[in-house]
PDB file of C-alpha atoms and ligand atoms in Angstrom:
ATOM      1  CA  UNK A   1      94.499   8.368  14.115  1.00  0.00           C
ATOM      2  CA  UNK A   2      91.027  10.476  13.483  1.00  0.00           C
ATOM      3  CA  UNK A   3      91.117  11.642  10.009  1.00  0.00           C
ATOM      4  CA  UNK A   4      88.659  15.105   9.675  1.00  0.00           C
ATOM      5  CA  UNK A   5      85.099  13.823   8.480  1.00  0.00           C
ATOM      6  CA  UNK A   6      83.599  15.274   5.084  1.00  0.00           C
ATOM      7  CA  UNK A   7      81.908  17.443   6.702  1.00  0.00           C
ATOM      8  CA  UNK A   8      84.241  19.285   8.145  1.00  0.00           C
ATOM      9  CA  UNK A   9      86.768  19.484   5.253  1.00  0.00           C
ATOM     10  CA  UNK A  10      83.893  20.754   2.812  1.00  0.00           C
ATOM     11  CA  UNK A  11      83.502  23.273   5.357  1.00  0.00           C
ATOM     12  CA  UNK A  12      87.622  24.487   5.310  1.00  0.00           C
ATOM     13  CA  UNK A  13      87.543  24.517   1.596  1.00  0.00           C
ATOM     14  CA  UNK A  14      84.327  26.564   1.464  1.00  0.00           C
ATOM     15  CA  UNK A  15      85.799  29.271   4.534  1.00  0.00           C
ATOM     16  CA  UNK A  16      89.445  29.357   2.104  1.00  0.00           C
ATOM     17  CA  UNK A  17      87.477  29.458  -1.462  1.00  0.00           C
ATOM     18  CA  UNK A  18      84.187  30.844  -2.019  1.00  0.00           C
ATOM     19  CA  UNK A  19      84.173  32.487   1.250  1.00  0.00           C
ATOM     20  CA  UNK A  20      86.748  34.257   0.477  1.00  0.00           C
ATOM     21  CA  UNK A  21      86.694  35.041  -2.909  1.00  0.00           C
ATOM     22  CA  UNK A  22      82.766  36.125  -3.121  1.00  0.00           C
ATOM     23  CA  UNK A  23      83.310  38.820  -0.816  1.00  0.00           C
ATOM     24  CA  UNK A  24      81.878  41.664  -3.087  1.00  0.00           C
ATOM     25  CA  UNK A  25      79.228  39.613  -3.917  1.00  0.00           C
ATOM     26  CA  UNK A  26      78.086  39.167   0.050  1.00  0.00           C
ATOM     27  CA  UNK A  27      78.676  43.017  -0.002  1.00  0.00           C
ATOM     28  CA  UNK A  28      76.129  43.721  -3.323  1.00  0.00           C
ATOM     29  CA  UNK A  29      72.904  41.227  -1.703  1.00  0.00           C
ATOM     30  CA  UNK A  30      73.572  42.703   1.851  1.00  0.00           C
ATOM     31  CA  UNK A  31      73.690  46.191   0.394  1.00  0.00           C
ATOM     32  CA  UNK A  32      71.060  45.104  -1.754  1.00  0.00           C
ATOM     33  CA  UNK A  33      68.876  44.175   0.774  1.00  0.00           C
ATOM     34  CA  UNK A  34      69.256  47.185   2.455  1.00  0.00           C
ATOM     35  CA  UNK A  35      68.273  46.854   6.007  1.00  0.00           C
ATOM     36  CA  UNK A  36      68.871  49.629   8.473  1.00  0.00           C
ATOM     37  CA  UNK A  37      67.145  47.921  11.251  1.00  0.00           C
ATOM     38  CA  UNK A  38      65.397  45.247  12.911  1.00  0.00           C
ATOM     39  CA  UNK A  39      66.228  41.281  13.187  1.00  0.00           C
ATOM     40  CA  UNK A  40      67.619  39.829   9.920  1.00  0.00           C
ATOM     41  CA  UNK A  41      68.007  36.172   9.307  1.00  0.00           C
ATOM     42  CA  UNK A  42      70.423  34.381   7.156  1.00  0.00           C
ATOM     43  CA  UNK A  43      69.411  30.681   6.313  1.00  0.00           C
ATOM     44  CA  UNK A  44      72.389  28.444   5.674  1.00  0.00           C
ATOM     45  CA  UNK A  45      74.806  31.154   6.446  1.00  0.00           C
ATOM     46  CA  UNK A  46      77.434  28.764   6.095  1.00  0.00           C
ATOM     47  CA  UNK A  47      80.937  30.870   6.959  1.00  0.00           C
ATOM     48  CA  UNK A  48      78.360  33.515   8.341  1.00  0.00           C
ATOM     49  CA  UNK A  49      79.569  36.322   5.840  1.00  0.00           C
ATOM     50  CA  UNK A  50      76.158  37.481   4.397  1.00  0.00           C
ATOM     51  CA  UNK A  51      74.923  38.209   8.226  1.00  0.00           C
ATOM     52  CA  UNK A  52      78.141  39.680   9.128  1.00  0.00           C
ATOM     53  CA  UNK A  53      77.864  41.854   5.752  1.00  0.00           C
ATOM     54  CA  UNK A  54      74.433  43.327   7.121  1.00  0.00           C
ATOM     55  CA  UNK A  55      75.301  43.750  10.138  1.00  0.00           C
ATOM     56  CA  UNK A  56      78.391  45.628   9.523  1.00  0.00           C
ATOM     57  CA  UNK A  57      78.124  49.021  10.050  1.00  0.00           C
ATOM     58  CA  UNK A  58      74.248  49.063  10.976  1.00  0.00           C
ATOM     59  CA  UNK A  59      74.105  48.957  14.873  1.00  0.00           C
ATOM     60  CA  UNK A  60      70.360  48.807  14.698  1.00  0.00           C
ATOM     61  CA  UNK A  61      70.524  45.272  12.998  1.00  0.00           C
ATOM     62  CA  UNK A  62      70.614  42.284  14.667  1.00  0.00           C
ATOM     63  CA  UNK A  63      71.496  39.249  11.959  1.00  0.00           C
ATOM     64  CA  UNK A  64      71.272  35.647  12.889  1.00  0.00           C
ATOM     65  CA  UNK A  65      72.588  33.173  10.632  1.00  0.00           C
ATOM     66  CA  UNK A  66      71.661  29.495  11.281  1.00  0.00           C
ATOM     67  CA  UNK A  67      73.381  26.353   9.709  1.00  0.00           C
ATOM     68  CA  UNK A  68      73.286  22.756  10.316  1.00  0.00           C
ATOM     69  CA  UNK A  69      76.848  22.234  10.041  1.00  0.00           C
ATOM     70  CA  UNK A  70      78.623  22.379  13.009  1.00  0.00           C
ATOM     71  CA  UNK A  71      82.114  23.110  11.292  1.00  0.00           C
ATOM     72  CA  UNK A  72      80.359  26.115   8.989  1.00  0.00           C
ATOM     73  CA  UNK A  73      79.402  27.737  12.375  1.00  0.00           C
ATOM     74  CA  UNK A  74      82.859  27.419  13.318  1.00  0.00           C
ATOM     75  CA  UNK A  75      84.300  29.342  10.833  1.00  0.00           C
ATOM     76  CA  UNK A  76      81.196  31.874  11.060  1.00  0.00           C
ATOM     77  CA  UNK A  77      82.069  32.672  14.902  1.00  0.00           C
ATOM     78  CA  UNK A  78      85.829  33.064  13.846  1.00  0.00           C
ATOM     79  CA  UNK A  79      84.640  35.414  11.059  1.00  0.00           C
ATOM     80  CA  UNK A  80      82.437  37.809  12.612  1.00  0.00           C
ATOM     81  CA  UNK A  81      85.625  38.237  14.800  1.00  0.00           C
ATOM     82  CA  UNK A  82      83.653  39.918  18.049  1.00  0.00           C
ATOM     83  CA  UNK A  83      80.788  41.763  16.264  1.00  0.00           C
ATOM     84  CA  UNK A  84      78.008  41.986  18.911  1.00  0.00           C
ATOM     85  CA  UNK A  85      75.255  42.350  16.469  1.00  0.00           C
ATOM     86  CA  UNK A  86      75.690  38.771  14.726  1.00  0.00           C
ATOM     87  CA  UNK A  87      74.781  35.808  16.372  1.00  0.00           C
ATOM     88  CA  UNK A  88      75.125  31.920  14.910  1.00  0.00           C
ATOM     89  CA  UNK A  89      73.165  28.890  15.819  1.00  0.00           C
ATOM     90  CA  UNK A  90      73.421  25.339  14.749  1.00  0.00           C
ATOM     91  CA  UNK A  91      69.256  25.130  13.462  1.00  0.00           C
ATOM     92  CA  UNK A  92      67.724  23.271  11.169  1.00  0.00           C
ATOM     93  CA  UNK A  93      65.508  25.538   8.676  1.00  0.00           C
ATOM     94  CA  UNK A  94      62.535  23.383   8.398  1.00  0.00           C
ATOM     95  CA  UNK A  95      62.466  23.867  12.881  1.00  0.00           C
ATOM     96  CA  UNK A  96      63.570  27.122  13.633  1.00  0.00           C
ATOM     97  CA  UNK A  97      63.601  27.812  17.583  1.00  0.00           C
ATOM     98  CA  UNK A  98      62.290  31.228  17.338  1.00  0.00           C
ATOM     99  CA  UNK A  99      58.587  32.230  17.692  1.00  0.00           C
ATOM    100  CA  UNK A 100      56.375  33.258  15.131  1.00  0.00           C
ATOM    101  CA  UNK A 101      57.329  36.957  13.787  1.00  0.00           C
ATOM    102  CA  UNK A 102      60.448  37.496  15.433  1.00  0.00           C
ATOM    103  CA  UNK A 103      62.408  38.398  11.804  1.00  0.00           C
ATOM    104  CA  UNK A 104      61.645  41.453   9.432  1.00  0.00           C
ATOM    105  CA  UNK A 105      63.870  40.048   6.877  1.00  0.00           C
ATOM    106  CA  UNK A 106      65.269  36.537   6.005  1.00  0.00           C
ATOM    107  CA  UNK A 107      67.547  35.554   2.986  1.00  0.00           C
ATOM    108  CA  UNK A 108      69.505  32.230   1.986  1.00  0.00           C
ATOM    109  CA  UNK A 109      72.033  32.352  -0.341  1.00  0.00           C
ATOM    110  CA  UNK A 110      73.274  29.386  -2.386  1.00  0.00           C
ATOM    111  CA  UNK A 111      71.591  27.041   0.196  1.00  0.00           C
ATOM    112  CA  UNK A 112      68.421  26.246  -1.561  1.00  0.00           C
ATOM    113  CA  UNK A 113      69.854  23.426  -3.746  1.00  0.00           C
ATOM    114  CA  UNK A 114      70.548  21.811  -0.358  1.00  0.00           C
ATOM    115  CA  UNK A 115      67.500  21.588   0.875  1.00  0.00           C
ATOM    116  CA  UNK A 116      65.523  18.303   1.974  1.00  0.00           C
ATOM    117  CA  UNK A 117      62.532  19.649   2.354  1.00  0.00           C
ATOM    118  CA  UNK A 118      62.188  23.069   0.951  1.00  0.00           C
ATOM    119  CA  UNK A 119      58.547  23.751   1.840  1.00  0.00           C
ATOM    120  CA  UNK A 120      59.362  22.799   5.088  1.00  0.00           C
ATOM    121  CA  UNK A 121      61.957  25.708   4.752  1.00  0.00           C
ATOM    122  CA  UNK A 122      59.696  28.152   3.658  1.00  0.00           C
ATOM    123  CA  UNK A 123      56.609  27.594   5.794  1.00  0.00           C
ATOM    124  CA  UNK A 124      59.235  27.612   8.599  1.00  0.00           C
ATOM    125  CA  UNK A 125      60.362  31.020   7.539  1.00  0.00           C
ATOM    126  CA  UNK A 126      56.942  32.061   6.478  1.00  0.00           C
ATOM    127  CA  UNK A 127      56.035  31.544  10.365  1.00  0.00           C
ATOM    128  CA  UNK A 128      59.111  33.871  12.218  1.00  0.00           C
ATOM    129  CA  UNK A 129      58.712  36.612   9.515  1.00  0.00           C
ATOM    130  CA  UNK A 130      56.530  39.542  10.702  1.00  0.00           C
ATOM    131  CA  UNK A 131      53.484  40.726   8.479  1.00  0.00           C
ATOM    132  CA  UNK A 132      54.761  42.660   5.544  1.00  0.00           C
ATOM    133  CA  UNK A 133      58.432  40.347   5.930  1.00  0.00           C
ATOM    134  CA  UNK A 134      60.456  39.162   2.879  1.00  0.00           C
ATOM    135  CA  UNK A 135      62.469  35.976   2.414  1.00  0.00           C
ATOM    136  CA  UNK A 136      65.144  36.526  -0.387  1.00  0.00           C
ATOM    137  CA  UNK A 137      66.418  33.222  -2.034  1.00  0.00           C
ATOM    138  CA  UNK A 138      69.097  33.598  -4.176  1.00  0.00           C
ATOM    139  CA  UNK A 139      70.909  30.820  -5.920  1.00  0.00           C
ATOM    140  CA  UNK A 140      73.611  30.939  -9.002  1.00  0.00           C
ATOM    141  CA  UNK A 141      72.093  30.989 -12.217  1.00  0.00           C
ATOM    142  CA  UNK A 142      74.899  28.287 -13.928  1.00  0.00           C
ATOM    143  CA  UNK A 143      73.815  30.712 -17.365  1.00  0.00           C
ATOM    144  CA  UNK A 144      74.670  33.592 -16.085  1.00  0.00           C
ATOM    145  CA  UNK A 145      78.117  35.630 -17.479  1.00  0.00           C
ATOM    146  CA  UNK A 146      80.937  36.460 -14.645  1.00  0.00           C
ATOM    147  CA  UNK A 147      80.256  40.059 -13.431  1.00  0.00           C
ATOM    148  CA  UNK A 148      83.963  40.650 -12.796  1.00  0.00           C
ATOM    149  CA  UNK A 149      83.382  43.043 -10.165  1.00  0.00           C
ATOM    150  CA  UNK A 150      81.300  40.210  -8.018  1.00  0.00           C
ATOM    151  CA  UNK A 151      84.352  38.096  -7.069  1.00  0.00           C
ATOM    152  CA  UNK A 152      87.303  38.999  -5.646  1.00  0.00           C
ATOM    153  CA  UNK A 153      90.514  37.420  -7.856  1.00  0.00           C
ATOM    154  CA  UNK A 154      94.179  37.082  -6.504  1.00  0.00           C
ATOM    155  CA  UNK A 155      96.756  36.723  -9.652  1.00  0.00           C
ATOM    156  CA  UNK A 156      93.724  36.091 -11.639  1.00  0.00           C
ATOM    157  CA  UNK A 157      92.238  32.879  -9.355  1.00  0.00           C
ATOM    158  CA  UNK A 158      89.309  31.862  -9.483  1.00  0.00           C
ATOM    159  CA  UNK A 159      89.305  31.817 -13.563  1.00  0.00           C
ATOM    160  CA  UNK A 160      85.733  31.982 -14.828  1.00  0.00           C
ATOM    161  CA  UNK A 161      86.181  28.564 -16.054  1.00  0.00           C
ATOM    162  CA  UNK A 162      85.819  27.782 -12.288  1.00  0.00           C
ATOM    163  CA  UNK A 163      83.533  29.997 -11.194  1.00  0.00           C
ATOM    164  CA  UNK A 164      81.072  28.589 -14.116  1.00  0.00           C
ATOM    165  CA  UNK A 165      81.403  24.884 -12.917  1.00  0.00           C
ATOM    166  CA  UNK A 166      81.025  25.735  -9.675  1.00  0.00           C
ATOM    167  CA  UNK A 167      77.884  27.245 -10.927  1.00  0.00           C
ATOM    168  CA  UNK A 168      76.965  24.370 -12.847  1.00  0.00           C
ATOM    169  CA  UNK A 169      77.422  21.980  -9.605  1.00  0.00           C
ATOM    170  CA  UNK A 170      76.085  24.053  -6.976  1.00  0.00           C
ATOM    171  CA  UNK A 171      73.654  26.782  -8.522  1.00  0.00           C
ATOM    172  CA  UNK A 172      69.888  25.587 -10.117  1.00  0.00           C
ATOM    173  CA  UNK A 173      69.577  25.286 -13.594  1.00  0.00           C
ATOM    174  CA  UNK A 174      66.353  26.491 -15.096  1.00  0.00           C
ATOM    175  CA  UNK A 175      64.426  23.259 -14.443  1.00  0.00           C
ATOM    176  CA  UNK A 176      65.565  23.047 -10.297  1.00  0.00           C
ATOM    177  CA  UNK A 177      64.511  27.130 -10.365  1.00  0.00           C
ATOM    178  CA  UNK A 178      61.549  26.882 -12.006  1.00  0.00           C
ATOM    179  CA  UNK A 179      60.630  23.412  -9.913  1.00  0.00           C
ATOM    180  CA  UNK A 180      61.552  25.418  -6.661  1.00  0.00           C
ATOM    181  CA  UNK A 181      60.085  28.937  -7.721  1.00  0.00           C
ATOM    182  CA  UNK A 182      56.441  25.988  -7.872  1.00  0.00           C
ATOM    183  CA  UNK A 183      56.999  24.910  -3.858  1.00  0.00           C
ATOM    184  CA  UNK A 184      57.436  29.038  -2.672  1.00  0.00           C
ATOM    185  CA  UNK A 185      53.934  29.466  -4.494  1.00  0.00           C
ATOM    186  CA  UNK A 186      52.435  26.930  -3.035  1.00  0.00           C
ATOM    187  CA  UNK A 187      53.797  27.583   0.640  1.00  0.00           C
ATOM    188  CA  UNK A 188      52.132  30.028   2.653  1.00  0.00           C
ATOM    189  CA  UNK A 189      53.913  33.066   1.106  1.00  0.00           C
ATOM    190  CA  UNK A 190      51.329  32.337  -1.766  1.00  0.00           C
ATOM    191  CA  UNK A 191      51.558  32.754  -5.572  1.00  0.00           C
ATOM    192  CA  UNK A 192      52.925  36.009  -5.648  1.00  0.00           C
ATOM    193  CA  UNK A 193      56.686  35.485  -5.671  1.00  0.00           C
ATOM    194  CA  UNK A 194      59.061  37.572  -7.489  1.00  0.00           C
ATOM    195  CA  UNK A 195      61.283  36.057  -9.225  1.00  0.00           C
ATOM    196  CA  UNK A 196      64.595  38.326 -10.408  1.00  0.00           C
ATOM    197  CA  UNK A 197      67.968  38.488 -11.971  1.00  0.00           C
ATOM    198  CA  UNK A 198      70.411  40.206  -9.331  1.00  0.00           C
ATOM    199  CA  UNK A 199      74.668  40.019 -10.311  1.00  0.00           C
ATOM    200  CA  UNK A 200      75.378  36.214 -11.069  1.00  0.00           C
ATOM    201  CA  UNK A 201      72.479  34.877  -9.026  1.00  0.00           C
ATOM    202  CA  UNK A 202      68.415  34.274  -9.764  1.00  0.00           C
ATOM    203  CA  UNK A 203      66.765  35.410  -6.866  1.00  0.00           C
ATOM    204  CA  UNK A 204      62.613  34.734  -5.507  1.00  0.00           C
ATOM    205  CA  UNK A 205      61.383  37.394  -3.302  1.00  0.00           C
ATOM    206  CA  UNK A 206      58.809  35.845  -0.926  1.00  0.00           C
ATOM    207  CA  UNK A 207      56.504  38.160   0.761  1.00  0.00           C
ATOM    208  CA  UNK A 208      54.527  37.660   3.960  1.00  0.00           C
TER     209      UNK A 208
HETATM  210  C1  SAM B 301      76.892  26.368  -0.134  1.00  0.00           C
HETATM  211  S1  SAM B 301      76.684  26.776   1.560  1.00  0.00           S
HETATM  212  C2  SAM B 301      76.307  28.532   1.414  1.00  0.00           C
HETATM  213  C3  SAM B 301      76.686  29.268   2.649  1.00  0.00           C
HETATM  214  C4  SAM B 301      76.399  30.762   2.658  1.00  0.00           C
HETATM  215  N1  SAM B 301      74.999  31.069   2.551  1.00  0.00           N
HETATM  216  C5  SAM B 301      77.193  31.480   1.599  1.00  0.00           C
HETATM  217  O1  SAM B 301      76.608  31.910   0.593  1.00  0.00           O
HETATM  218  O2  SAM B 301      78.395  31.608   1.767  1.00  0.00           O
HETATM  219  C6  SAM B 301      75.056  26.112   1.949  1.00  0.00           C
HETATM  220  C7  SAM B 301      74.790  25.981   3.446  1.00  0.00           C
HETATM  221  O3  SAM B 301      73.406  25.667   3.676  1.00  0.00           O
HETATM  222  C8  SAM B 301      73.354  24.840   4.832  1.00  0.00           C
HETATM  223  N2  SAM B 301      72.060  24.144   4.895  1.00  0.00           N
HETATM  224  C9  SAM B 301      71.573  23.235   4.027  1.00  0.00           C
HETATM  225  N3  SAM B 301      70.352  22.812   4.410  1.00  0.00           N
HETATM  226  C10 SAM B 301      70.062  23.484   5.560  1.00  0.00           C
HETATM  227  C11 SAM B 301      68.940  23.474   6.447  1.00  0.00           C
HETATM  228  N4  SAM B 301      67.865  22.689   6.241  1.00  0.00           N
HETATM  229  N5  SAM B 301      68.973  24.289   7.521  1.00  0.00           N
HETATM  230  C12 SAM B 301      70.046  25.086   7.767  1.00  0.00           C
HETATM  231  N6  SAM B 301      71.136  25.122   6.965  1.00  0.00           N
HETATM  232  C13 SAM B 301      71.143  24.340   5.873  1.00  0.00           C
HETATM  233  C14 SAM B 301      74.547  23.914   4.663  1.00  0.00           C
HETATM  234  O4  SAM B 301      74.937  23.294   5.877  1.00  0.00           O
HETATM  235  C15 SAM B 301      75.607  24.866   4.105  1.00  0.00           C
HETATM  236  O5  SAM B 301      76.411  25.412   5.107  1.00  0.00           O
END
């Protein structure tokens, strides 16, 4: 019998859990980031839902999300359910097969504490943004209170309790931020990163 690899069952219980449930906070970063038009790309996208959130509704966007997991991109075709203005690829962040300048906007979301190499990642999307470009990091800030309206609850699930260990696990303390806010400034985006406090999450805005 082949039992379902790690992989794949991380993937299920992200598409059923946080997928689901941080809905309105994929809503608040895409309308956030505000992007009527151009190319968008979401690094990590995971289920896909931040790409599909700015693409929905904004026919002059095109969003890519890319992901190394195959069974993330799974879910993230089933999700955009048709929309022609999201596309997914199975890409590794530190080689992305696009040429230089292709994007006007790239964000990751909760990916960052993933990353191997994260200046690979960011002189990788330093190199397909277009002059004037922003790369929006956000992770969750394991401090930070639960803004109710961020996560959508059914009979009261996910308690905050949750939600804050999750935080705790898979967000960046002050220390990882601080130690990853370091490698943006020294990639080619250059010392002038933002650095911001947006809902639950700590975000850097990179600028090219
Ligand atoms: C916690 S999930 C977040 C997914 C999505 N951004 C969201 O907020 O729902 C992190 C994702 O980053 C992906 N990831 C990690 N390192 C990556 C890399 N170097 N290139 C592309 N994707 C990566 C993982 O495979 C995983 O799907």
């Amino acid at each position: 019998m082949n039992l379902p690899d790690r992989r794949s069952l991380t993937a299920l219980a992200y598409q059923v859990g946080p997928g689901r449930y941080y809905q309105p906070a994929y809503r608040f970063i895409a309308n956030d980031i505000a992007v009527e038009r151009g190319a968008v790309l979401d690094v990590g996208t995971g289920p896909g839902w931040l790409a599909i959130h700015l693409a929905a509704g904004r026919a002059e966007v095109d969003a890519v999300g890319i992901d190394t997991c195959p069974h993330m991109l799974r879910f993230a075709e089933a999700n955009k359910a048709g929309r022609l203005n999201v596309t997914f690829h199975r890409m590794d962040a530190t080689k992305i097969v696009y040429p230089d300048r292709t994007f006007d906007v790239a964000v990751a979301v909760q990916s960052a504490h993933h990353w191997a190499d994260a200046a690979g990642v960011f002189a990788e999307v330093y190199r397909v943004l277009a002059e004037g470009g922003r790369f929006y990091v956000y992770e969750a800030d394991p401090d930070a209170d639960v803004p109710a309206e961020w996560i959508a609850r059914r009979g009261g699930f996910p308690p905050d309790l949750l939600i804050k260990r999750q935080w705790a696990r898979f967000g960046m303390d002050a220390a990882r931020w601080s130690a990853l806010r370091a490698v943006a400034e020294a990639s080619p985006f250059g010392p002038d990163v933002g650095d911001e406090t947006h809902g639950f999450c700590r975000r850097l805005v990179c600028t090219r």
